[in-house]
CSV table of C-alpha atoms in Angstrom, one decimal:
chain,number,residue,atom,x,y,z
A,63,LEU,CA,0.3,0.0,0.1
A,64,GLN,CA,1.3,3.8,-0.6
A,65,TRP,CA,-0.7,6.2,0.9
A,66,ASN,CA,1.3,9.5,1.1
A,67,SER,CA,-1.1,12.5,-0.3
A,68,HIS,CA,-3.1,13.4,3.0
A,69,LEU,CA,-0.8,12.9,5.6
A,70,PRO,CA,2.5,14.5,4.5
A,71,CYS,CA,3.7,15.1,8.0
A,72,ILE,CA,3.6,11.2,8.9
A,73,PRO,CA,6.3,9.0,7.7
A,74,PRO,CA,5.2,6.6,4.7
A,75,PHE,CA,5.5,3.3,6.6
A,76,LEU,CA,3.0,4.5,9.4
A,77,GLN,CA,0.8,6.0,7.0
A,78,GLU,CA,0.3,2.4,5.4
A,79,CYS,CA,0.0,0.8,8.8
A,80,ILE,CA,-3.0,3.4,9.4
A,81,LEU,CA,-4.4,2.7,6.5
A,82,SER,CA,-4.6,-1.1,7.0
A,83,GLY,CA,-5.9,-0.8,10.4
A,84,ILE,CA,-8.5,1.6,9.4
A,85,MET,CA,-9.3,-0.9,6.4
A,86,SER,CA,-9.3,-4.0,9.1
A,87,VAL,CA,-11.8,-2.2,11.3
A,88,ASN,CA,-13.7,-2.0,8.3
A,89,GLY,CA,-14.0,-5.7,7.5
A,90,LYS,CA,-11.0,-5.7,5.0
A,91,LYS,CA,-8.7,-8.4,4.9
A,92,VAL,CA,-5.1,-7.0,4.9
A,93,LEU,CA,-1.5,-9.2,4.8
A,94,HIS,CA,0.7,-7.0,6.4
A,95,MET,CA,4.5,-7.7,5.6
A,96,ASP,CA,7.9,-6.1,6.7
A,97,ARG,CA,11.3,-6.3,5.4
A,98,ASN,CA,12.8,-5.5,8.9
A,99,SER,CA,13.0,-7.7,12.1
A,100,TYR,CA,11.0,-4.7,13.8
A,101,TYR,CA,8.4,-2.3,13.5
A,102,GLY,CA,8.5,1.3,12.1
A,103,GLY,CA,10.4,1.5,9.0
A,104,GLU,CA,12.0,4.9,8.8
A,105,SER,CA,10.1,5.8,11.8
A,106,ALA,CA,11.2,3.3,14.4
A,107,SER,CA,12.3,3.3,17.6
A,108,ILE,CA,15.4,1.6,18.4
A,109,THR,CA,16.5,-0.5,21.4
A,110,PRO,CA,18.4,-1.4,22.8
A,111,LEU,CA,20.9,1.1,23.0
A,112,GLU,CA,23.6,-1.5,21.3
A,113,ASP,CA,21.2,-1.5,18.3
A,114,LEU,CA,21.4,2.1,17.6
A,115,TYR,CA,25.3,2.2,17.8
A,116,LYS,CA,25.2,-1.1,15.1
A,117,ARG,CA,22.8,0.9,13.0
A,118,PHE,CA,24.9,4.1,12.6
A,119,ASN,CA,28.1,2.2,12.5
A,120,LEU,CA,29.4,3.9,16.1
A,121,PRO,CA,32.5,2.7,17.3
A,122,GLY,CA,32.7,0.7,20.5
A,123,THR,CA,29.5,0.1,22.8
A,124,PRO,CA,27.7,2.7,24.8
A,125,PRO,CA,29.2,3.7,28.2
A,126,GLU,CA,28.4,2.4,31.3
A,127,SER,CA,27.1,5.8,32.3
A,128,MET,CA,24.3,5.3,30.1
A,129,GLY,CA,22.8,2.7,32.2
A,130,ARG,CA,21.2,-0.2,30.6
A,131,GLY,CA,20.6,-0.7,26.9
A,132,ARG,CA,17.1,-1.8,27.2
A,133,ASP,CA,15.9,1.5,29.0
A,134,TRP,CA,16.4,3.4,25.8
A,135,ASN,CA,14.1,4.1,23.0
A,136,VAL,CA,15.4,6.1,20.3
A,137,ASP,CA,12.9,7.8,17.9
A,138,LEU,CA,14.5,7.9,14.1
A,139,ILE,CA,11.7,10.7,13.8
A,140,PRO,CA,10.9,12.1,17.0
A,141,LYS,CA,7.6,13.7,17.2
A,142,PHE,CA,4.5,14.5,20.0
A,143,LEU,CA,0.9,13.9,19.3
A,144,MET,CA,-1.4,16.6,19.9
A,145,ALA,CA,-4.2,15.0,22.4
A,146,ASN,CA,-7.1,16.2,20.3
A,147,GLY,CA,-5.3,15.6,17.1
A,148,GLN,CA,-6.4,13.7,13.9
A,149,LEU,CA,-4.0,10.7,14.6
A,150,VAL,CA,-5.3,10.1,18.3
A,151,LYS,CA,-8.8,10.0,16.8
A,152,MET,CA,-7.8,7.3,14.5
A,153,LEU,CA,-6.2,5.5,17.3
A,154,LEU,CA,-9.6,5.6,19.1
A,155,TYR,CA,-11.7,4.8,16.1
A,156,THR,CA,-9.4,1.8,15.3
A,157,GLU,CA,-8.9,0.6,18.9
A,158,VAL,CA,-5.3,0.5,18.8
A,159,THR,CA,-5.5,2.5,22.2
A,160,ARG,CA,-6.0,-1.2,23.7
A,161,TYR,CA,-2.2,-1.7,22.7
A,162,LEU,CA,-0.3,1.4,23.7
A,163,ASP,CA,0.4,3.3,27.1
A,164,PHE,CA,0.7,7.1,26.7
A,165,LYS,CA,2.4,9.8,28.9
A,166,VAL,CA,1.4,13.2,29.3
A,167,ILE,CA,4.3,15.6,28.6
A,168,GLU,CA,5.2,17.6,31.5
A,169,GLY,CA,5.7,21.0,30.0
A,170,SER,CA,7.1,22.8,27.0
A,171,PHE,CA,9.3,25.8,27.4
A,172,VAL,CA,10.3,28.9,24.8
A,173,TYR,CA,13.6,30.7,24.9
A,174,LYS,CA,13.3,34.5,25.0
A,175,GLY,CA,16.0,37.2,25.9
A,176,GLY,CA,18.4,34.5,27.1
A,177,LYS,CA,16.2,32.7,29.4
A,178,ILE,CA,14.1,29.7,29.2
A,179,TYR,CA,10.2,30.3,30.2
A,180,LYS,CA,7.5,27.5,30.8
A,181,VAL,CA,4.7,27.7,28.4
A,182,PRO,CA,1.5,28.3,30.4
A,183,SER,CA,-0.6,25.4,30.9
A,184,THR,CA,-3.2,26.6,33.3
A,185,GLU,CA,-5.2,29.9,34.1
A,186,ALA,CA,-2.8,30.5,37.5
A,187,GLU,CA,0.6,29.5,35.1
A,188,ALA,CA,-0.8,32.2,32.9
A,189,LEU,CA,-1.6,35.0,35.6
A,190,ALA,CA,2.0,34.3,36.9
A,191,SER,CA,3.8,34.1,33.5
A,192,SER,CA,6.4,36.9,33.1
A,193,LEU,CA,5.8,35.7,29.4
A,194,MET,CA,3.6,39.0,29.1
A,195,GLY,CA,2.4,41.8,31.3
A,196,LEU,CA,-0.9,42.3,32.9
A,197,PHE,CA,-2.6,44.3,30.1
A,198,GLU,CA,-1.1,41.9,27.7
A,199,LYS,CA,-2.6,39.0,29.7
A,200,ARG,CA,-5.9,40.4,29.2
A,201,ARG,CA,-5.8,41.1,25.9
A,202,PHE,CA,-4.3,37.8,24.7
A,203,ARG,CA,-7.4,36.0,26.9
A,204,LYS,CA,-9.9,37.7,24.5
A,205,PHE,CA,-8.1,36.9,21.7
A,206,LEU,CA,-8.1,32.9,22.9
A,207,VAL,CA,-12.1,33.4,23.9
A,208,TYR,CA,-12.2,34.5,20.4
A,209,VAL,CA,-10.5,31.7,18.7
A,210,ALA,CA,-12.5,29.0,20.9
A,211,ASN,CA,-15.7,30.4,19.8
A,212,PHE,CA,-14.5,30.7,16.2
A,213,ASP,CA,-16.4,28.5,13.8
A,214,GLU,CA,-15.5,28.3,10.0
A,215,ASN,CA,-19.0,27.4,9.4
A,216,ASP,CA,-20.7,30.0,11.2
A,217,PRO,CA,-19.8,33.5,10.3
A,218,LYS,CA,-21.3,35.2,13.4
A,219,THR,CA,-18.3,34.0,15.2
A,220,PHE,CA,-16.0,35.8,12.4
A,221,GLU,CA,-16.6,39.5,14.4
A,222,GLY,CA,-15.8,41.4,11.0
A,223,VAL,CA,-12.8,39.0,10.1
A,224,ASP,CA,-12.7,36.9,7.0
A,225,PRO,CA,-11.0,34.1,7.7
A,226,LYS,CA,-10.0,33.2,3.8
A,227,LYS,CA,-8.8,36.9,3.4
A,228,THR,CA,-8.1,38.5,6.7
A,229,THR,CA,-4.2,38.1,7.2
A,230,MET,CA,-3.1,37.0,10.9
A,231,ARG,CA,-1.1,40.0,11.2
A,232,ASP,CA,-4.4,42.1,11.1
A,233,VAL,CA,-6.0,39.2,13.5
A,234,TYR,CA,-3.2,40.4,16.0
A,235,LYS,CA,-3.6,44.0,15.3
A,236,LYS,CA,-7.4,43.6,15.7
A,237,PHE,CA,-6.9,42.6,19.5
A,238,ASP,CA,-4.0,44.8,19.8
A,239,LEU,CA,-1.4,42.2,20.9
A,240,GLY,CA,2.6,43.0,21.0
A,241,GLN,CA,5.5,41.5,19.2
A,242,ASP,CA,6.3,39.5,22.4
A,243,VAL,CA,2.6,37.8,22.4
A,244,ILE,CA,2.7,37.2,18.5
A,245,ASP,CA,6.0,35.5,18.6
A,246,PHE,CA,4.6,33.4,21.5
A,247,THR,CA,1.2,32.5,19.6
A,248,GLY,CA,2.6,31.7,16.3
A,249,HIS,CA,5.8,29.4,17.6
A,250,ALA,CA,4.8,27.9,21.0
A,251,LEU,CA,0.9,27.7,20.0
A,252,ALA,CA,0.5,27.7,16.4
A,253,LEU,CA,3.7,25.7,16.1
A,254,TYR,CA,5.2,27.7,12.9
A,255,ARG,CA,8.9,27.6,12.5
A,256,THR,CA,8.9,30.8,10.1
A,257,ASP,CA,6.8,34.1,10.0
A,258,ASP,CA,5.8,33.6,6.8
A,259,TYR,CA,2.2,33.0,8.1
A,260,LEU,CA,1.4,36.4,9.5
A,261,ASP,CA,0.6,37.4,5.6
A,262,GLN,CA,-1.5,34.4,5.0
A,263,PRO,CA,-4.8,34.0,5.8
A,264,CYS,CA,-5.8,33.6,9.4
A,265,GLN,CA,-8.0,30.6,9.2
A,266,GLU,CA,-5.2,27.9,9.4
A,267,THR,CA,-3.7,29.5,12.2
A,268,ILE,CA,-6.8,29.9,14.1
A,269,ASN,CA,-7.4,26.2,13.6
A,270,ARG,CA,-3.7,25.7,15.1
A,271,ILE,CA,-4.2,27.6,17.9
A,272,LYS,CA,-8.0,26.1,18.5
A,273,LEU,CA,-6.1,22.5,18.1
A,274,TYR,CA,-3.5,23.3,20.8
A,275,SER,CA,-6.2,24.7,22.9
A,276,GLU,CA,-8.6,22.0,22.9
A,277,SER,CA,-5.2,19.4,23.0
A,278,LEU,CA,-4.9,21.4,26.3
A,279,ALA,CA,-8.2,20.9,27.8
A,280,ARG,CA,-8.0,17.4,27.7
A,281,TYR,CA,-5.4,16.5,30.2
A,282,GLY,CA,-4.6,19.9,31.6
A,283,LYS,CA,-1.1,19.7,31.9
A,284,SER,CA,0.2,19.5,28.2
A,285,PRO,CA,-1.4,19.3,24.6
A,286,TYR,CA,1.1,16.9,23.7
A,287,LEU,CA,1.0,12.8,24.3
A,288,TYR,CA,3.8,10.6,23.9
A,289,PRO,CA,3.9,6.5,23.4
A,290,LEU,CA,5.2,5.5,26.5
A,291,TYR,CA,7.8,3.2,24.6
A,292,GLY,CA,8.8,5.2,21.8
A,293,LEU,CA,7.0,6.3,18.6
A,294,GLY,CA,8.0,2.6,17.1
A,295,GLU,CA,4.7,1.9,19.1
A,296,LEU,CA,2.3,3.4,16.6
A,297,PRO,CA,3.1,1.3,13.7
A,298,GLN,CA,3.1,-1.9,15.7
A,299,GLY,CA,-0.3,-1.1,17.4
A,300,PHE,CA,-1.8,-0.5,13.9
A,301,ALA,CA,-0.2,-3.5,12.6
A,302,ARG,CA,-1.5,-5.8,15.3
């Protein structure tokens, strides 16, 4: 099976495992073959540590200071899962969650002005955070309420914004958000690597921030989930 067009951010091998799981749940018979002795292909989690050394032709063996080799799961393509994202929904739909244990990531951080700050995950943390001033926090809260109520199928929630034409830069301006808040929102919440999104239609960014907020609301500590024994557990679960 090859299914690379609709999930470009998910490695091909995992895409095929997801597709086979969905087909199986819907009554299809699937023959699943793998040329490797482990699950995951390019997105495998290598364990023990000695196998990682062999895979990348590293000289010698892992030092004793690194502990037991079996205590390590090294992801070849490290990623987190959004708690309310599409992949988690597929895990629930196919009941692959029966084979997996997940851990909520304890926190995420941003680097600003030579210091490291925790990204607030509760209202109390947000009020205590020095990432933004008191008045900025009030404006930012209004912005988040707007995002939470935004529904691309209900023009009443747009409040004068055209999601397909209004740029994200103009949306920030509408809520009078400062540069520090814009940087924080674009890179820590919407997870953009560059600022190119600022001059693009705002719908995609609003949906990204909405997904972050909804994912955070599910578990309270962080919007991110991670398989307890590495990302290689995902294709293994779908293959089962």
